[in-house]
CSV table of C-alpha atoms and ligand atoms in Angstrom, one decimal:
chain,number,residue,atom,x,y,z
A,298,UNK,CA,17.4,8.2,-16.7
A,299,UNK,CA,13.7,9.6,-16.6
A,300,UNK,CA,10.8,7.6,-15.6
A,301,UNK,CA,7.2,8.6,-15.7
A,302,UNK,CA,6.2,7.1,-12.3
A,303,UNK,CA,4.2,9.3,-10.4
A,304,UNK,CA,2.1,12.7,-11.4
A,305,UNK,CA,3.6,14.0,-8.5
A,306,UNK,CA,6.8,14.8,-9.5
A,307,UNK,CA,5.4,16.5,-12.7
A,308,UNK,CA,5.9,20.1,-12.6
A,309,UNK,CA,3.7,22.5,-14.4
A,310,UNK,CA,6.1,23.2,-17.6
A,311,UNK,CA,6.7,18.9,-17.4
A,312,UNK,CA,3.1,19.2,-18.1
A,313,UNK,CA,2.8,21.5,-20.7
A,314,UNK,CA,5.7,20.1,-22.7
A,315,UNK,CA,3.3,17.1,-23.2
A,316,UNK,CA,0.5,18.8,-23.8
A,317,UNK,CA,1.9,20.8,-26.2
A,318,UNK,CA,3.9,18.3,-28.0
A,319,UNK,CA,0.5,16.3,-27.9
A,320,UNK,CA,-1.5,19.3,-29.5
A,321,UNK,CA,1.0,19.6,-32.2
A,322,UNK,CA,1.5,15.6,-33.2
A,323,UNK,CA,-2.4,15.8,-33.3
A,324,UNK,CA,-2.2,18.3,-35.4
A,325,UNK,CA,0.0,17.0,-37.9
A,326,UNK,CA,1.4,13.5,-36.9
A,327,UNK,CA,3.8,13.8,-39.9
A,328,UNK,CA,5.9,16.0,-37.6
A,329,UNK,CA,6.8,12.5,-35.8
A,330,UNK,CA,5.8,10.1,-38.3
A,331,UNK,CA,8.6,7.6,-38.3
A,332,UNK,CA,11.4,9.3,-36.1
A,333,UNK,CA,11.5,6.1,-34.0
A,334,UNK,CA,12.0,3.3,-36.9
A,335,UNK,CA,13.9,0.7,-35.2
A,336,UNK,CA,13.2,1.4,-31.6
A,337,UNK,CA,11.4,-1.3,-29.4
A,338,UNK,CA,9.1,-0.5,-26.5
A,339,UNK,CA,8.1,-3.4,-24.4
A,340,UNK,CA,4.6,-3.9,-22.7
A,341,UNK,CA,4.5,-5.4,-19.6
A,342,UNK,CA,1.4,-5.8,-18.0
A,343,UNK,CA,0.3,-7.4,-15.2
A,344,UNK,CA,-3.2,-6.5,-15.0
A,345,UNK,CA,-6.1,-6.4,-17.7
A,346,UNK,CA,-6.1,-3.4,-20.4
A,347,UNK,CA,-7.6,-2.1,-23.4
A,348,UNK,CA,-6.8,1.5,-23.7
A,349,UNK,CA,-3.7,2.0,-22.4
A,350,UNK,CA,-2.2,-1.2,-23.6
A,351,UNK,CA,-3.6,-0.3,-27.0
A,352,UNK,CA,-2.9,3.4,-27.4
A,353,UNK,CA,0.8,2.7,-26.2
A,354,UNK,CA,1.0,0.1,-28.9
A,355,UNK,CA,-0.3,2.6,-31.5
A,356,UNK,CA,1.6,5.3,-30.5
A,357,UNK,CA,4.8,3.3,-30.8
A,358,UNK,CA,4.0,2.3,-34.1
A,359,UNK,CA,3.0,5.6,-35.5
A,360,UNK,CA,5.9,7.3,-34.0
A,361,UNK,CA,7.9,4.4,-36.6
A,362,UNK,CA,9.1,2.0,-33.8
A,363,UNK,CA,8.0,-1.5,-32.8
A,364,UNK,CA,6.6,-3.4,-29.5
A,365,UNK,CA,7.0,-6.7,-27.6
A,366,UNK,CA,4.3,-7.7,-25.2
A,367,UNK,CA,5.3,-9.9,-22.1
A,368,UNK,CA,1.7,-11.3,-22.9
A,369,UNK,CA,-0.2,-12.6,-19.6
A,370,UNK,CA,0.9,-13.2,-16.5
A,371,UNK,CA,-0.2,-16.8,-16.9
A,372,UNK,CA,2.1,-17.6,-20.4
A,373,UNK,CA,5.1,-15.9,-19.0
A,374,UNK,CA,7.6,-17.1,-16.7
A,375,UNK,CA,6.2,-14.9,-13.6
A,376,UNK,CA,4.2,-17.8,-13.5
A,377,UNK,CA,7.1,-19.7,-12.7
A,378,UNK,CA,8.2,-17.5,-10.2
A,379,UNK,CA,10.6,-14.8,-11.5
A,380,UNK,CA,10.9,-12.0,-9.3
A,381,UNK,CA,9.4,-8.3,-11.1
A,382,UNK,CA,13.2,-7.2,-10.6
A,383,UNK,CA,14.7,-10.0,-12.4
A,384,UNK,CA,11.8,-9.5,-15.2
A,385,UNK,CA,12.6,-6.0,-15.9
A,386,UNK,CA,16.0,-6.3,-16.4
A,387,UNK,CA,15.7,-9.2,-18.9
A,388,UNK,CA,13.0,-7.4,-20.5
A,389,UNK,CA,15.2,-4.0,-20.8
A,390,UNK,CA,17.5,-5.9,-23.1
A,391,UNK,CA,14.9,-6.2,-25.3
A,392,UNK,CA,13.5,-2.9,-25.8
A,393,UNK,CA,14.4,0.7,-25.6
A,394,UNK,CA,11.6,2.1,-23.4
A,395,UNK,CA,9.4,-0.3,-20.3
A,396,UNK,CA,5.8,0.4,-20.1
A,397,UNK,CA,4.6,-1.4,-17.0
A,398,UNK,CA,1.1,-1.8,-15.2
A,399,UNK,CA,1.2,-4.4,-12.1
A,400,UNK,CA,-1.0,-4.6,-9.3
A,401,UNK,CA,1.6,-3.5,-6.3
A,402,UNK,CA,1.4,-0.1,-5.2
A,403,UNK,CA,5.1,1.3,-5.4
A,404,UNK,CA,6.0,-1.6,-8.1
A,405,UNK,CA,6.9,0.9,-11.1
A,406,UNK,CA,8.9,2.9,-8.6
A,407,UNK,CA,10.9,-0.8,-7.4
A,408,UNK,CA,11.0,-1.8,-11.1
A,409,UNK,CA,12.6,1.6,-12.1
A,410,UNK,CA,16.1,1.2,-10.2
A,411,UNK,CA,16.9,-1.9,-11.8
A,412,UNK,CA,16.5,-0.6,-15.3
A,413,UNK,CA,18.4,1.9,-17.4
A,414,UNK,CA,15.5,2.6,-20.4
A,415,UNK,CA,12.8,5.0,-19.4
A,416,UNK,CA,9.9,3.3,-17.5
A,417,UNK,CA,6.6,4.1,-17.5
A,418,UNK,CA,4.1,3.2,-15.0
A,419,UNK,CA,0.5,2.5,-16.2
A,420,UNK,CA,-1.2,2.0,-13.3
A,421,UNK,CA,0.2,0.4,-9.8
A,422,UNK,CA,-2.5,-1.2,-7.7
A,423,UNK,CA,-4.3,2.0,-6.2
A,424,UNK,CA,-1.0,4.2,-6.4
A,425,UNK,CA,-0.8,6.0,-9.6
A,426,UNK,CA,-1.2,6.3,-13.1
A,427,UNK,CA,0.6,9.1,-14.5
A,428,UNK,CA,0.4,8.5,-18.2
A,429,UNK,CA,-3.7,8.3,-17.8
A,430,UNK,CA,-3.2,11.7,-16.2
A,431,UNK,CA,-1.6,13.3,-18.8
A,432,UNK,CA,-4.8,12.4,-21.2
A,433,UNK,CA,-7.0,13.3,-18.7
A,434,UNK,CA,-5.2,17.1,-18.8
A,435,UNK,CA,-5.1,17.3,-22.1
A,436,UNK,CA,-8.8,16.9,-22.5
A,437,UNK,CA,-9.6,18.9,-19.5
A,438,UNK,CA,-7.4,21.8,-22.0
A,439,UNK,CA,-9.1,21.2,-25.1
A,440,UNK,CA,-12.8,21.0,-23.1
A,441,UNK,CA,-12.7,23.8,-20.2
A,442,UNK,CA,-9.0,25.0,-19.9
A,443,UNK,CA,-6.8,24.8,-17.1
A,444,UNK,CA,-6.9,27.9,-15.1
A,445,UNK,CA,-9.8,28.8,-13.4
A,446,UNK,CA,-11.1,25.3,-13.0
A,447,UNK,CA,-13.8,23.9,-11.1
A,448,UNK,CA,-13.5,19.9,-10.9
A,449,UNK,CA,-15.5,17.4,-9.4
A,450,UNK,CA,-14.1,14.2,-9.2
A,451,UNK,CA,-16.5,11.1,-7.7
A,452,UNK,CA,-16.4,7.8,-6.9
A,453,UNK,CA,-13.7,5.4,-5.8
A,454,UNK,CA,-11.0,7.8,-4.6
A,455,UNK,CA,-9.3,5.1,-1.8
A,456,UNK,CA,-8.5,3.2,-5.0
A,457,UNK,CA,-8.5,4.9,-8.1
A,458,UNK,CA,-5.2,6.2,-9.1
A,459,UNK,CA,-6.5,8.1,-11.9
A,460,UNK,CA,-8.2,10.0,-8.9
A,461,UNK,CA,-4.8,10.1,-7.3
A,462,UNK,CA,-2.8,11.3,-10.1
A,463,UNK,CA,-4.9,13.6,-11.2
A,464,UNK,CA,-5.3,15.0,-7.5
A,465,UNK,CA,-1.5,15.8,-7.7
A,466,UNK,CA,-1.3,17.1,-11.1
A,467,UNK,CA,-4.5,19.5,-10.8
A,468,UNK,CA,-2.0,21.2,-7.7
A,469,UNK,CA,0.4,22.7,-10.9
A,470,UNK,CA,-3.0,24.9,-11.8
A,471,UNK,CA,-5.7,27.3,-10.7
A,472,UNK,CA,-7.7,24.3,-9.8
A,473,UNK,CA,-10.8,24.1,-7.6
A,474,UNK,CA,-11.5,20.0,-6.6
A,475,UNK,CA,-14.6,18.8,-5.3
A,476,UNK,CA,-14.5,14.9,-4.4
A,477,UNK,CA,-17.5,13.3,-4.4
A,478,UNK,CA,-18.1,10.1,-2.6
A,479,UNK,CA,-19.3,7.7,0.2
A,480,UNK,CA,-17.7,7.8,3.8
A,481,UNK,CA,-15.7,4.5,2.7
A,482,UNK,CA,-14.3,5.5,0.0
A,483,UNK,CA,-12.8,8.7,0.4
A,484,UNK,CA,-8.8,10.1,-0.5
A,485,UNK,CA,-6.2,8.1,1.1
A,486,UNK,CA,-4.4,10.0,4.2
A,487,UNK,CA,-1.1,10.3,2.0
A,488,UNK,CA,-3.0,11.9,-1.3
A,489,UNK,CA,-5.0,14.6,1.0
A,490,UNK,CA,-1.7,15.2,3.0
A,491,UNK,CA,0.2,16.3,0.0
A,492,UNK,CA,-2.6,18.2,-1.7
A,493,UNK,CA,-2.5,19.7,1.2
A,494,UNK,CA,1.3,20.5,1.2
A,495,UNK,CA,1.0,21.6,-2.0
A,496,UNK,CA,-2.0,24.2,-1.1
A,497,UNK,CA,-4.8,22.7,-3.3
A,498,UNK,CA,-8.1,24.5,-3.1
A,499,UNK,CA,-9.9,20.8,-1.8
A,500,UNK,CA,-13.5,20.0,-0.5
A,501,UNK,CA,-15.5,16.6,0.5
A,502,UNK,CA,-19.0,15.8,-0.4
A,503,UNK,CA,-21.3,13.3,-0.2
A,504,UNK,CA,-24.0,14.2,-2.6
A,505,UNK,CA,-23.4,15.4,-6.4
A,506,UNK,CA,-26.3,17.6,-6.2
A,507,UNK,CA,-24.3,19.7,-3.5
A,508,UNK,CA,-21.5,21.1,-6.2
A,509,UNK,CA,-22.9,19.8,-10.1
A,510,UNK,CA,-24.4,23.4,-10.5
A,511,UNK,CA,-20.6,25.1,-10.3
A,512,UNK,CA,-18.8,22.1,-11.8
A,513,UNK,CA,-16.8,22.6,-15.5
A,514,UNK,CA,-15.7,19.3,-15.6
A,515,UNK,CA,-17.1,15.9,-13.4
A,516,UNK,CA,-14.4,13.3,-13.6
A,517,UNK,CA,-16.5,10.2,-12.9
A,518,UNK,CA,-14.4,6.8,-11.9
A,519,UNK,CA,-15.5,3.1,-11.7
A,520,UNK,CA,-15.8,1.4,-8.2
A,521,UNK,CA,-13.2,-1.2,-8.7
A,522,UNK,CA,-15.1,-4.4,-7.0
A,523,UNK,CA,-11.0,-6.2,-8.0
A,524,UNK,CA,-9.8,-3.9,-4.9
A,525,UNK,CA,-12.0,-4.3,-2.3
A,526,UNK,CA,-10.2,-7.0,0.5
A,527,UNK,CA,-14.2,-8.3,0.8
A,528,UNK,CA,-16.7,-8.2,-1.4
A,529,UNK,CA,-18.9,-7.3,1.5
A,530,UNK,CA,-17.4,-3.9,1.3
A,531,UNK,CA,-17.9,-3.9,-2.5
A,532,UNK,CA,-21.5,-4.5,-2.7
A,533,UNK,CA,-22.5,-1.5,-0.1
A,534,UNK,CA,-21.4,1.2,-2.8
A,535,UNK,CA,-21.2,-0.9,-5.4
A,536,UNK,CA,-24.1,1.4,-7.6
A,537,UNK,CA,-24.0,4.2,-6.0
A,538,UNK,CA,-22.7,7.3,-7.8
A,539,UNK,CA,-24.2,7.0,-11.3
A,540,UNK,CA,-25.4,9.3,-13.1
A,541,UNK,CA,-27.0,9.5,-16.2
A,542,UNK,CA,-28.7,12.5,-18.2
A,543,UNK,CA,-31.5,14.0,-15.8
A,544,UNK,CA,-28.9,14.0,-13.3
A,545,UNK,CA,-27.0,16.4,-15.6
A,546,UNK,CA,-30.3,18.6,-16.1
A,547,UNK,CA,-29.1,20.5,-13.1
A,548,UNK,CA,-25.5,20.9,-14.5
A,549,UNK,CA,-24.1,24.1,-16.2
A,550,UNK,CA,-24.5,23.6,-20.5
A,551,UNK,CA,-21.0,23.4,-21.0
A,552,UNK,CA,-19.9,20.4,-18.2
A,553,UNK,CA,-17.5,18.4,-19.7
A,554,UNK,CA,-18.5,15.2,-17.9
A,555,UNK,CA,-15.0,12.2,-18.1
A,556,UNK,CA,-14.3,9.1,-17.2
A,557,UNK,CA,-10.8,7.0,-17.9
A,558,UNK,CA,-13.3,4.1,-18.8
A,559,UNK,CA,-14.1,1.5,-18.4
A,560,UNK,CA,-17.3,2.5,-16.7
A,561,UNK,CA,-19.8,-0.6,-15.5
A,562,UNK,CA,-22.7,1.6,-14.6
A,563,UNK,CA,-21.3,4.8,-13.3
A,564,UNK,CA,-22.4,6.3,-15.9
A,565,UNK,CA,-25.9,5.6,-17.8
A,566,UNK,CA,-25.6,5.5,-21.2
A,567,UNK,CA,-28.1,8.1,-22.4
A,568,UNK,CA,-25.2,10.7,-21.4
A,569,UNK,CA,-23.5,9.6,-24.1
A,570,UNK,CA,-25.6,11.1,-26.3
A,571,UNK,CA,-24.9,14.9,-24.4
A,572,UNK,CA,-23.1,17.4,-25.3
A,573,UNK,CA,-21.4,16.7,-22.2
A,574,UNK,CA,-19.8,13.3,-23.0
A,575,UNK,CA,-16.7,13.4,-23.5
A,576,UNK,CA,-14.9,10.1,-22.5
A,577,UNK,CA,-14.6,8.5,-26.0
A,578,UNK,CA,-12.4,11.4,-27.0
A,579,UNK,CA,-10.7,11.3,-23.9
A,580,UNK,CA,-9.7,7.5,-24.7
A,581,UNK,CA,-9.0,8.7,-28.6
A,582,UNK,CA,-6.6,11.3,-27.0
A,583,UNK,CA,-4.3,8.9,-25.5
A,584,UNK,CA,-2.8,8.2,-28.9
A,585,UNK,CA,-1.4,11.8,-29.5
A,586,UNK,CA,-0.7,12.0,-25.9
A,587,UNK,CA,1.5,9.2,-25.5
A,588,UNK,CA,2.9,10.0,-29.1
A,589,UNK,CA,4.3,13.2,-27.3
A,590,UNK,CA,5.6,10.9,-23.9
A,591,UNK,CA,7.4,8.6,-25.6
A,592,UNK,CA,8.9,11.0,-27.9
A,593,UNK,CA,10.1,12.9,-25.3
A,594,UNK,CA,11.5,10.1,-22.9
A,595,UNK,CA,13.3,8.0,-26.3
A,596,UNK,CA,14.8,11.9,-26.8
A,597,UNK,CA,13.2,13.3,-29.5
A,598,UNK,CA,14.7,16.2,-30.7
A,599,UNK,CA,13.1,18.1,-28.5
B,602,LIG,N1,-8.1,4.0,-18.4
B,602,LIG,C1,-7.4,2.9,-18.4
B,602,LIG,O1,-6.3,2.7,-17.7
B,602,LIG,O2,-8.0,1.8,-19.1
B,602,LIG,P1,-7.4,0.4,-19.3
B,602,LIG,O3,-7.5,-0.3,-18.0
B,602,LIG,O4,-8.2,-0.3,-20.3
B,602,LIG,O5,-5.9,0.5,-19.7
């Protein structure tokens, strides 16, 4: 059965399949518009979401099929104990595809051997994030292209698995990655050890200032005060790492600044009013993008 759990198993052509299946269903989503009437996907979050709770929902339903939502933790009977193993398997039953977001690192991966539908994960604790990824690409495409790429990716990288996913995937291109961010928050061991099996072109900084100037995209990320084991550790970054748009005066014309929202301060919101914004669409292309994923995983005709 396939799984989405991790961007690092995603080869390049894994990749573009998506993408390009994406770039066509945005194109014209009557190409497939209803070829999942009567299938169920299930929603199983254990953690807040807007976007990709949302654009999974809506991708479901334009693609024809339906959705059931475990709700929150709190009104279903995880509260009462039930083990995530146990949950899945009832919830498979149910529905014909598993999209699941808890906050365990390596709890999409456990959940996927007791089920036989595709699973998805959509975010484990700090580990990955895959489907987030796969947006994030696709803009990158539309915005700078994907060979020949100069990134820049600052903030929370201990943390963020849209950092670490994207780390992996960005390893299938010509991709330059710059990350940006305080001592304490750097890449875990395990993410710079396989970007550096896999030969990515990596540096460290401290200071935007030091790379914005050769940057075509900055992938900007929230620090995520809900992981820090003290809020000690929180508060001396918490701030740091915002820009906003006289920062971006020293940055080429055509940065493509991103974020996988939501953002608290990171970024101020007079950049949304650049040419460089380009996080809303980035959230608006995880409809078409997870149109093509599910497609794919339910066995489209493709
Ligand atoms: N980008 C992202 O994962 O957003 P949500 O937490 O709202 O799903």
């Amino acid at each position: 059965q396939d799984h989405l759990i991790s961007a690092a198993h995603l080869s390049r052509d894994d990749i573009e399949a998506v993408l390009d299946h994406a770039a066509a269903v945005d194109a014209d989503p009557d190409l497939v518009r209803g070829r999942h009437d009567g299938r169920v996907l299930a929603l199983c979050f254990f953690e807040p979401s807007t976007r990709t709770k949302m654009s999974f929902e809506s991708a479901m339903k334009r693609l024809g099929g339906e959705t059931v939502d475990m709700g929150a933790v709190d009104s279903s009977s995880v509260k009462k104990g039930e083990s995530l193993a146990d949950t899945v398997r009832v919830i498979e039953g149910y529905a014909d595809a598993i999209v699941l977001r808890h906050p365990s690192e390596g709890s999409a991966k456990l959940a996927s051997e007791f089920v036989d539908v595709p699973l998805v994960n959509a975010g484990d604790g700090a580990g990955q994030h895959p489907s987030q990824t796969l947006l994030d690409l696709y803009t990158i495409r539309e915005n700078a292209g994907l060979d020949d790429l100069t990134i820049g990716i600052m903030g929370d990288l201990k943390y963020g698995r849209t950092v670490h996913s994207l780390a992996h995937a960005l390893t299938n291109f010509d991709a330059r990655q710059h990350f940006i961010s305080p001592e304490s928050l750097r890449l875990p061991r395990s993410v710079r050890y396989d970007l550096h099996e896999a030969g990515a072109q990596v540096r460290e900084h401290t200071d935007i200032e030091d790379v914005l100037s050769e940057l075509d995209v900055l992938y900007v990320t929230r620090i995520q005060r809900e992981r820090f084991p003290e809020e000690r550790e929180y508060r001396e970054v918490a701030g740091e790492y915002r820009i906003d748009a006289e920062t971006l005066e020293a940055a080429p014309d055509d940065l493509t600044v991103m974020h996988p929202l939501p953002r608290v301060d990171e970024i101020a919101p007079d950049v949304d009013e650049t040419t460089h914004a380009k996080y809303f669409e980035q959230a608006h292309n995880g409809v078409p993008v997870r149109m093509a994923l599910l497609d794919i995983l339910l066995g489209g005709d493709r």
